[in-house]
Amino acid sequence: MSRILRVKDKDFKLLIPRSAIATRVAALAEQINADFHGQEVLFVGIMNGSFIFAADLLREIKLCATISFMRLSSYQGQSSAGQVEMVFGLPGDLKGKNVIVLEDIVETGTTLEYAIGMIKKMNPARLAVATLLFKPQALTRTISLDYVGFELEENFVVGYGLDYDGYGRNLSSLYVMA
Ligand code: IMP
Ligand code: MG
């Protein structure tokens, strides 16, 4: 039973149902709770895509935690390698803090590499990355991912915060282009 869903002008089909996402997000939170036991953590969500992942993950976090969001915009130049520029951002002082960056999806890794670079300059005590989705075949940057929800093929997905041209973020499951 695979229902086709129209988002803007394209067809998508169910990839990961909301229940499976919830189970996996809870498991990631449990790992983070164990790894950072007794410590304080500042989560930094990358806007816009991570907002639902961040909201669900944070509610499973049992640590002393705060959250902030940074927005990066990436645009395509003439080459296929995207450029990234920060639009708005980070809390002023990350020095000595444990920081966990939250991403919706890592594809080439360009967005994340930029975010990590910015954060590292501020000398956090510990820096980790949690991404709901990872397309390993598309990775072109050298970055390490500490917590990964699901590995995907290189197909385009929407839902659970991820968009197609701005649409589809409100879908509670993940859908892949049909
Ligand atoms: P990267 O910089 O190439 O790693 O791309 C990461 C960004 O591209 C993510 O934060 C998303 O905003 C977007 N992106 C990559 N793949 C998808 C997808 O399949 N669906 C929706 N957005 C995507
Ligand atoms: Mg994103």
PDB file of C-alpha atoms and ligand atoms in Angstrom:
ATOM      1  CA  MET A   1       0.000   0.000   0.000  1.00  0.00           C
ATOM      2  CA  SER A   2       1.956   2.992  -1.131  1.00  0.00           C
ATOM      3  CA  ARG A   3      -0.054   6.164  -1.308  1.00  0.00           C
ATOM      4  CA  ILE A   4       1.215   8.826  -3.681  1.00  0.00           C
ATOM      5  CA  LEU A   5       1.352  12.296  -2.256  1.00  0.00           C
ATOM      6  CA  ARG A   6       1.537  15.489  -4.274  1.00  0.00           C
ATOM      7  CA  VAL A   7       3.848  18.215  -2.951  1.00  0.00           C
ATOM      8  CA  LYS A   8       3.771  21.358  -5.069  1.00  0.00           C
ATOM      9  CA  ASP A   9       4.191  19.864  -8.553  1.00  0.00           C
ATOM     10  CA  LYS A  10       5.868  16.516  -7.790  1.00  0.00           C
ATOM     11  CA  ASP A  11       4.761  13.082  -6.586  1.00  0.00           C
ATOM     12  CA  PHE A  12       6.191  11.503  -3.455  1.00  0.00           C
ATOM     13  CA  LYS A  13       5.715   8.151  -1.769  1.00  0.00           C
ATOM     14  CA  LEU A  14       6.064   7.088   1.845  1.00  0.00           C
ATOM     15  CA  LEU A  15       9.654   6.282   2.862  1.00  0.00           C
ATOM     16  CA  ILE A  16       9.793   6.300   6.678  1.00  0.00           C
ATOM     17  CA  PRO A  17       6.555   6.438   8.693  1.00  0.00           C
ATOM     18  CA  ARG A  18       6.278   8.770  11.672  1.00  0.00           C
ATOM     19  CA  SER A  19       6.320   5.888  14.165  1.00  0.00           C
ATOM     20  CA  ALA A  20       9.702   4.658  12.889  1.00  0.00           C
ATOM     21  CA  ILE A  21      11.072   8.195  13.014  1.00  0.00           C
ATOM     22  CA  ALA A  22       9.879   8.603  16.613  1.00  0.00           C
ATOM     23  CA  THR A  23      11.540   5.334  17.649  1.00  0.00           C
ATOM     24  CA  ARG A  24      14.828   6.278  16.019  1.00  0.00           C
ATOM     25  CA  VAL A  25      14.820   9.844  17.408  1.00  0.00           C
ATOM     26  CA  ALA A  26      14.236   8.459  20.912  1.00  0.00           C
ATOM     27  CA  ALA A  27      17.184   6.079  20.438  1.00  0.00           C
ATOM     28  CA  LEU A  28      19.464   8.947  19.343  1.00  0.00           C
ATOM     29  CA  ALA A  29      18.388  10.940  22.401  1.00  0.00           C
ATOM     30  CA  GLU A  30      19.131   7.978  24.634  1.00  0.00           C
ATOM     31  CA  GLN A  31      22.663   7.748  23.192  1.00  0.00           C
ATOM     32  CA  ILE A  32      23.186  11.479  23.748  1.00  0.00           C
ATOM     33  CA  ASN A  33      21.819  11.220  27.300  1.00  0.00           C
ATOM     34  CA  ALA A  34      24.352   8.474  28.022  1.00  0.00           C
ATOM     35  CA  ASP A  35      27.313  10.124  26.262  1.00  0.00           C
ATOM     36  CA  PHE A  36      26.787  13.478  27.997  1.00  0.00           C
ATOM     37  CA  HIS A  37      25.572  12.130  31.333  1.00  0.00           C
ATOM     38  CA  GLY A  38      25.958  14.709  34.108  1.00  0.00           C
ATOM     39  CA  GLN A  39      27.003  17.443  31.663  1.00  0.00           C
ATOM     40  CA  GLU A  40      25.305  20.489  30.279  1.00  0.00           C
ATOM     41  CA  VAL A  41      24.664  20.660  26.540  1.00  0.00           C
ATOM     42  CA  LEU A  42      23.819  23.477  24.165  1.00  0.00           C
ATOM     43  CA  PHE A  43      21.988  22.207  21.088  1.00  0.00           C
ATOM     44  CA  VAL A  44      22.308  24.270  17.923  1.00  0.00           C
ATOM     45  CA  GLY A  45      19.669  23.508  15.316  1.00  0.00           C
ATOM     46  CA  ILE A  46      20.321  24.436  11.703  1.00  0.00           C
ATOM     47  CA  MET A  47      17.260  26.278  10.410  1.00  0.00           C
ATOM     48  CA  ASN A  48      14.856  25.666   8.796  1.00  0.00           C
ATOM     49  CA  GLY A  49      14.954  21.955   8.140  1.00  0.00           C
ATOM     50  CA  SER A  50      15.930  20.751  11.610  1.00  0.00           C
ATOM     51  CA  PHE A  51      13.102  22.395  13.527  1.00  0.00           C
ATOM     52  CA  ILE A  52      10.894  19.325  13.866  1.00  0.00           C
ATOM     53  CA  PHE A  53      13.787  16.938  14.520  1.00  0.00           C
ATOM     54  CA  ALA A  54      15.110  19.394  17.124  1.00  0.00           C
ATOM     55  CA  ALA A  55      11.713  19.719  18.820  1.00  0.00           C
ATOM     56  CA  ASP A  56      11.187  15.960  19.031  1.00  0.00           C
ATOM     57  CA  LEU A  57      14.761  15.136  20.052  1.00  0.00           C
ATOM     58  CA  LEU A  58      14.870  17.807  22.757  1.00  0.00           C
ATOM     59  CA  ARG A  59      11.796  16.388  24.461  1.00  0.00           C
ATOM     60  CA  GLU A  60      13.662  13.090  24.889  1.00  0.00           C
ATOM     61  CA  ILE A  61      16.782  14.745  26.313  1.00  0.00           C
ATOM     62  CA  LYS A  62      17.176  14.327  30.074  1.00  0.00           C
ATOM     63  CA  LEU A  63      20.300  16.474  30.421  1.00  0.00           C
ATOM     64  CA  CYS A  64      20.609  20.052  31.547  1.00  0.00           C
ATOM     65  CA  ALA A  65      20.076  21.498  28.071  1.00  0.00           C
ATOM     66  CA  THR A  66      19.564  24.716  26.151  1.00  0.00           C
ATOM     67  CA  ILE A  67      18.843  25.216  22.482  1.00  0.00           C
ATOM     68  CA  SER A  68      19.565  27.851  19.905  1.00  0.00           C
ATOM     69  CA  PHE A  69      19.175  27.961  16.132  1.00  0.00           C
ATOM     70  CA  MET A  70      21.389  29.214  13.353  1.00  0.00           C
ATOM     71  CA  ARG A  71      20.311  29.839   9.831  1.00  0.00           C
ATOM     72  CA  LEU A  72      22.528  29.135   6.865  1.00  0.00           C
ATOM     73  CA  SER A  73      21.599  29.768   3.329  1.00  0.00           C
ATOM     74  CA  SER A  74      23.214  27.770   0.614  1.00  0.00           C
ATOM     75  CA  TYR A  75      23.040  28.690  -3.011  1.00  0.00           C
ATOM     76  CA  GLN A  76      24.299  27.024  -6.136  1.00  0.00           C
ATOM     77  CA  GLY A  77      26.923  28.821  -8.177  1.00  0.00           C
ATOM     78  CA  GLN A  78      27.712  27.800 -11.717  1.00  0.00           C
ATOM     79  CA  SER A  79      29.530  24.758 -10.454  1.00  0.00           C
ATOM     80  CA  SER A  80      27.670  22.055  -8.605  1.00  0.00           C
ATOM     81  CA  ALA A  81      29.461  22.834  -5.344  1.00  0.00           C
ATOM     82  CA  GLY A  82      27.160  24.979  -3.239  1.00  0.00           C
ATOM     83  CA  GLN A  83      28.361  28.017  -1.319  1.00  0.00           C
ATOM     84  CA  VAL A  84      27.106  28.728   2.157  1.00  0.00           C
ATOM     85  CA  GLU A  85      26.656  32.006   3.945  1.00  0.00           C
ATOM     86  CA  MET A  86      25.415  32.523   7.460  1.00  0.00           C
ATOM     87  CA  VAL A  87      22.229  34.509   7.707  1.00  0.00           C
ATOM     88  CA  PHE A  88      21.660  34.722  11.427  1.00  0.00           C
ATOM     89  CA  GLY A  89      23.033  32.945  14.194  1.00  0.00           C
ATOM     90  CA  LEU A  90      24.849  31.608  17.015  1.00  0.00           C
ATOM     91  CA  PRO A  91      24.756  32.612  20.667  1.00  0.00           C
ATOM     92  CA  GLY A  92      27.670  34.906  21.481  1.00  0.00           C
ATOM     93  CA  ASP A  93      29.705  32.632  23.673  1.00  0.00           C
ATOM     94  CA  LEU A  94      30.296  28.942  23.123  1.00  0.00           C
ATOM     95  CA  LYS A  95      33.654  28.803  24.861  1.00  0.00           C
ATOM     96  CA  GLY A  96      33.929  25.811  27.154  1.00  0.00           C
ATOM     97  CA  LYS A  97      30.434  24.563  26.321  1.00  0.00           C
ATOM     98  CA  ASN A  98      29.353  21.183  25.058  1.00  0.00           C
ATOM     99  CA  VAL A  99      27.689  21.826  21.720  1.00  0.00           C
ATOM    100  CA  ILE A 100      25.624  19.411  19.648  1.00  0.00           C
ATOM    101  CA  VAL A 101      24.680  20.596  16.159  1.00  0.00           C
ATOM    102  CA  LEU A 102      21.340  19.328  14.864  1.00  0.00           C
ATOM    103  CA  GLU A 103      20.817  18.881  11.118  1.00  0.00           C
ATOM    104  CA  ASP A 104      17.899  17.502   9.153  1.00  0.00           C
ATOM    105  CA  ILE A 105      19.996  15.940   6.408  1.00  0.00           C
ATOM    106  CA  VAL A 106      23.623  15.806   5.361  1.00  0.00           C
ATOM    107  CA  GLU A 107      24.156  15.488   1.641  1.00  0.00           C
ATOM    108  CA  THR A 108      27.472  16.954   0.377  1.00  0.00           C
ATOM    109  CA  GLY A 109      28.287  18.131   3.901  1.00  0.00           C
ATOM    110  CA  THR A 110      28.861  21.725   2.739  1.00  0.00           C
ATOM    111  CA  THR A 111      26.296  23.245   5.089  1.00  0.00           C
ATOM    112  CA  LEU A 112      27.534  21.317   8.067  1.00  0.00           C
ATOM    113  CA  GLU A 113      31.207  21.952   7.357  1.00  0.00           C
ATOM    114  CA  TYR A 114      30.504  25.662   7.393  1.00  0.00           C
ATOM    115  CA  ALA A 115      28.493  25.488  10.637  1.00  0.00           C
ATOM    116  CA  ILE A 116      31.177  23.378  12.324  1.00  0.00           C
ATOM    117  CA  GLY A 117      33.873  25.831  11.221  1.00  0.00           C
ATOM    118  CA  MET A 118      31.990  28.766  12.745  1.00  0.00           C
ATOM    119  CA  ILE A 119      31.398  26.936  16.018  1.00  0.00           C
ATOM    120  CA  LYS A 120      34.955  25.610  16.351  1.00  0.00           C
ATOM    121  CA  LYS A 121      36.317  29.149  16.172  1.00  0.00           C
ATOM    122  CA  MET A 122      34.472  29.823  19.422  1.00  0.00           C
ATOM    123  CA  ASN A 123      36.344  27.053  21.273  1.00  0.00           C
ATOM    124  CA  PRO A 124      33.584  24.799  22.591  1.00  0.00           C
ATOM    125  CA  ALA A 125      34.650  22.132  25.103  1.00  0.00           C
ATOM    126  CA  ARG A 126      33.172  19.375  22.999  1.00  0.00           C
ATOM    127  CA  LEU A 127      31.451  19.470  19.618  1.00  0.00           C
ATOM    128  CA  ALA A 128      29.219  16.741  18.245  1.00  0.00           C
ATOM    129  CA  VAL A 129      26.831  16.475  15.310  1.00  0.00           C
ATOM    130  CA  ALA A 130      23.449  14.775  15.168  1.00  0.00           C
ATOM    131  CA  THR A 131      21.657  14.446  11.851  1.00  0.00           C
ATOM    132  CA  LEU A 132      18.352  12.759  11.247  1.00  0.00           C
ATOM    133  CA  LEU A 133      19.296  11.754   7.697  1.00  0.00           C
ATOM    134  CA  PHE A 134      22.546  11.093   5.868  1.00  0.00           C
ATOM    135  CA  LYS A 135      23.149  10.422   2.181  1.00  0.00           C
ATOM    136  CA  PRO A 136      26.642   8.881   2.381  1.00  0.00           C
ATOM    137  CA  GLN A 137      27.082   8.594  -1.392  1.00  0.00           C
ATOM    138  CA  ALA A 138      26.690  12.357  -1.797  1.00  0.00           C
ATOM    139  CA  LEU A 139      29.275  13.358   0.813  1.00  0.00           C
ATOM    140  CA  THR A 140      32.147  15.426  -0.576  1.00  0.00           C
ATOM    141  CA  ARG A 141      33.457  17.027   2.625  1.00  0.00           C
ATOM    142  CA  THR A 142      35.445  15.495   5.427  1.00  0.00           C
ATOM    143  CA  ILE A 143      33.155  15.714   8.403  1.00  0.00           C
ATOM    144  CA  SER A 144      32.363  13.299  11.172  1.00  0.00           C
ATOM    145  CA  LEU A 145      28.814  12.568  12.198  1.00  0.00           C
ATOM    146  CA  ASP A 146      28.325  11.394  15.765  1.00  0.00           C
ATOM    147  CA  TYR A 147      24.619  10.559  15.685  1.00  0.00           C
ATOM    148  CA  VAL A 148      22.830   9.509  12.487  1.00  0.00           C
ATOM    149  CA  GLY A 149      19.143   8.634  12.335  1.00  0.00           C
ATOM    150  CA  PHE A 150      18.875   6.980   8.930  1.00  0.00           C
ATOM    151  CA  GLU A 151      21.173   6.532   5.953  1.00  0.00           C
ATOM    152  CA  LEU A 152      19.481   7.113   2.616  1.00  0.00           C
ATOM    153  CA  GLU A 153      20.132   6.683  -1.066  1.00  0.00           C
ATOM    154  CA  GLU A 154      20.663   9.867  -2.999  1.00  0.00           C
ATOM    155  CA  ASN A 155      16.964  10.398  -3.710  1.00  0.00           C
ATOM    156  CA  PHE A 156      15.155  13.573  -2.771  1.00  0.00           C
ATOM    157  CA  VAL A 157      13.010  13.424   0.367  1.00  0.00           C
ATOM    158  CA  VAL A 158      10.432  15.682   2.012  1.00  0.00           C
ATOM    159  CA  GLY A 159       8.522  15.791   5.279  1.00  0.00           C
ATOM    160  CA  TYR A 160       9.353  15.980   8.979  1.00  0.00           C
ATOM    161  CA  GLY A 161      10.854  19.439   8.479  1.00  0.00           C
ATOM    162  CA  LEU A 162      12.436  18.855   5.074  1.00  0.00           C
ATOM    163  CA  ASP A 163      11.044  20.769   2.156  1.00  0.00           C
ATOM    164  CA  TYR A 164      10.612  20.714  -1.566  1.00  0.00           C
ATOM    165  CA  ASP A 165      10.790  24.356  -2.632  1.00  0.00           C
ATOM    166  CA  GLY A 166       9.474  25.384   0.778  1.00  0.00           C
ATOM    167  CA  TYR A 167       6.601  22.882   0.843  1.00  0.00           C
ATOM    168  CA  GLY A 168       6.109  19.608   2.672  1.00  0.00           C
ATOM    169  CA  ARG A 169       7.806  20.459   5.972  1.00  0.00           C
ATOM    170  CA  ASN A 170       4.527  19.844   7.811  1.00  0.00           C
ATOM    171  CA  LEU A 171       4.247  16.184   6.787  1.00  0.00           C
ATOM    172  CA  SER A 172       4.773  13.962   9.824  1.00  0.00           C
ATOM    173  CA  SER A 173       6.373  11.094   7.900  1.00  0.00           C
ATOM    174  CA  LEU A 174       9.251  11.125   5.404  1.00  0.00           C
ATOM    175  CA  TYR A 175       8.451  10.805   1.693  1.00  0.00           C
ATOM    176  CA  VAL A 176      10.722  10.180  -1.275  1.00  0.00           C
ATOM    177  CA  MET A 177      10.248  11.465  -4.799  1.00  0.00           C
ATOM    178  CA  ALA A 178       8.214   8.890  -6.711  1.00  0.00           C
TER     179      ALA A 178
HETATM  180  P1  IMP B   1      24.571  19.711   1.985  1.00  0.00           P
HETATM  181  O1  IMP B   1      25.071  21.087   2.350  1.00  0.00           O
HETATM  182  O2  IMP B   1      24.873  19.338   0.567  1.00  0.00           O
HETATM  183  O3  IMP B   1      24.991  18.635   2.966  1.00  0.00           O
HETATM  184  O4  IMP B   1      23.017  19.789   1.972  1.00  0.00           O
HETATM  185  C1  IMP B   1      22.332  19.874   3.118  1.00  0.00           C
HETATM  186  C2  IMP B   1      21.105  20.722   2.938  1.00  0.00           C
HETATM  187  O5  IMP B   1      20.468  20.542   1.657  1.00  0.00           O
HETATM  188  C3  IMP B   1      20.114  20.266   3.976  1.00  0.00           C
HETATM  189  O6  IMP B   1      20.226  21.023   5.151  1.00  0.00           O
HETATM  190  C4  IMP B   1      18.787  20.439   3.266  1.00  0.00           C
HETATM  191  O7  IMP B   1      18.298  21.730   3.530  1.00  0.00           O
HETATM  192  C5  IMP B   1      19.089  20.301   1.804  1.00  0.00           C
HETATM  193  N1  IMP B   1      18.771  18.941   1.305  1.00  0.00           N
HETATM  194  C6  IMP B   1      19.655  17.988   0.933  1.00  0.00           C
HETATM  195  N2  IMP B   1      19.022  16.871   0.534  1.00  0.00           N
HETATM  196  C7  IMP B   1      17.700  17.133   0.661  1.00  0.00           C
HETATM  197  C8  IMP B   1      16.520  16.345   0.410  1.00  0.00           C
HETATM  198  O8  IMP B   1      16.544  15.181  -0.022  1.00  0.00           O
HETATM  199  N3  IMP B   1      15.335  16.946   0.678  1.00  0.00           N
HETATM  200  C9  IMP B   1      15.237  18.226   1.164  1.00  0.00           C
HETATM  201  N4  IMP B   1      16.311  18.987   1.416  1.00  0.00           N
HETATM  202  C10 IMP B   1      17.536  18.450   1.153  1.00  0.00           C
HETATM  203 MG    MG B   2      18.813  22.034   6.245  1.00  0.00          MG
END
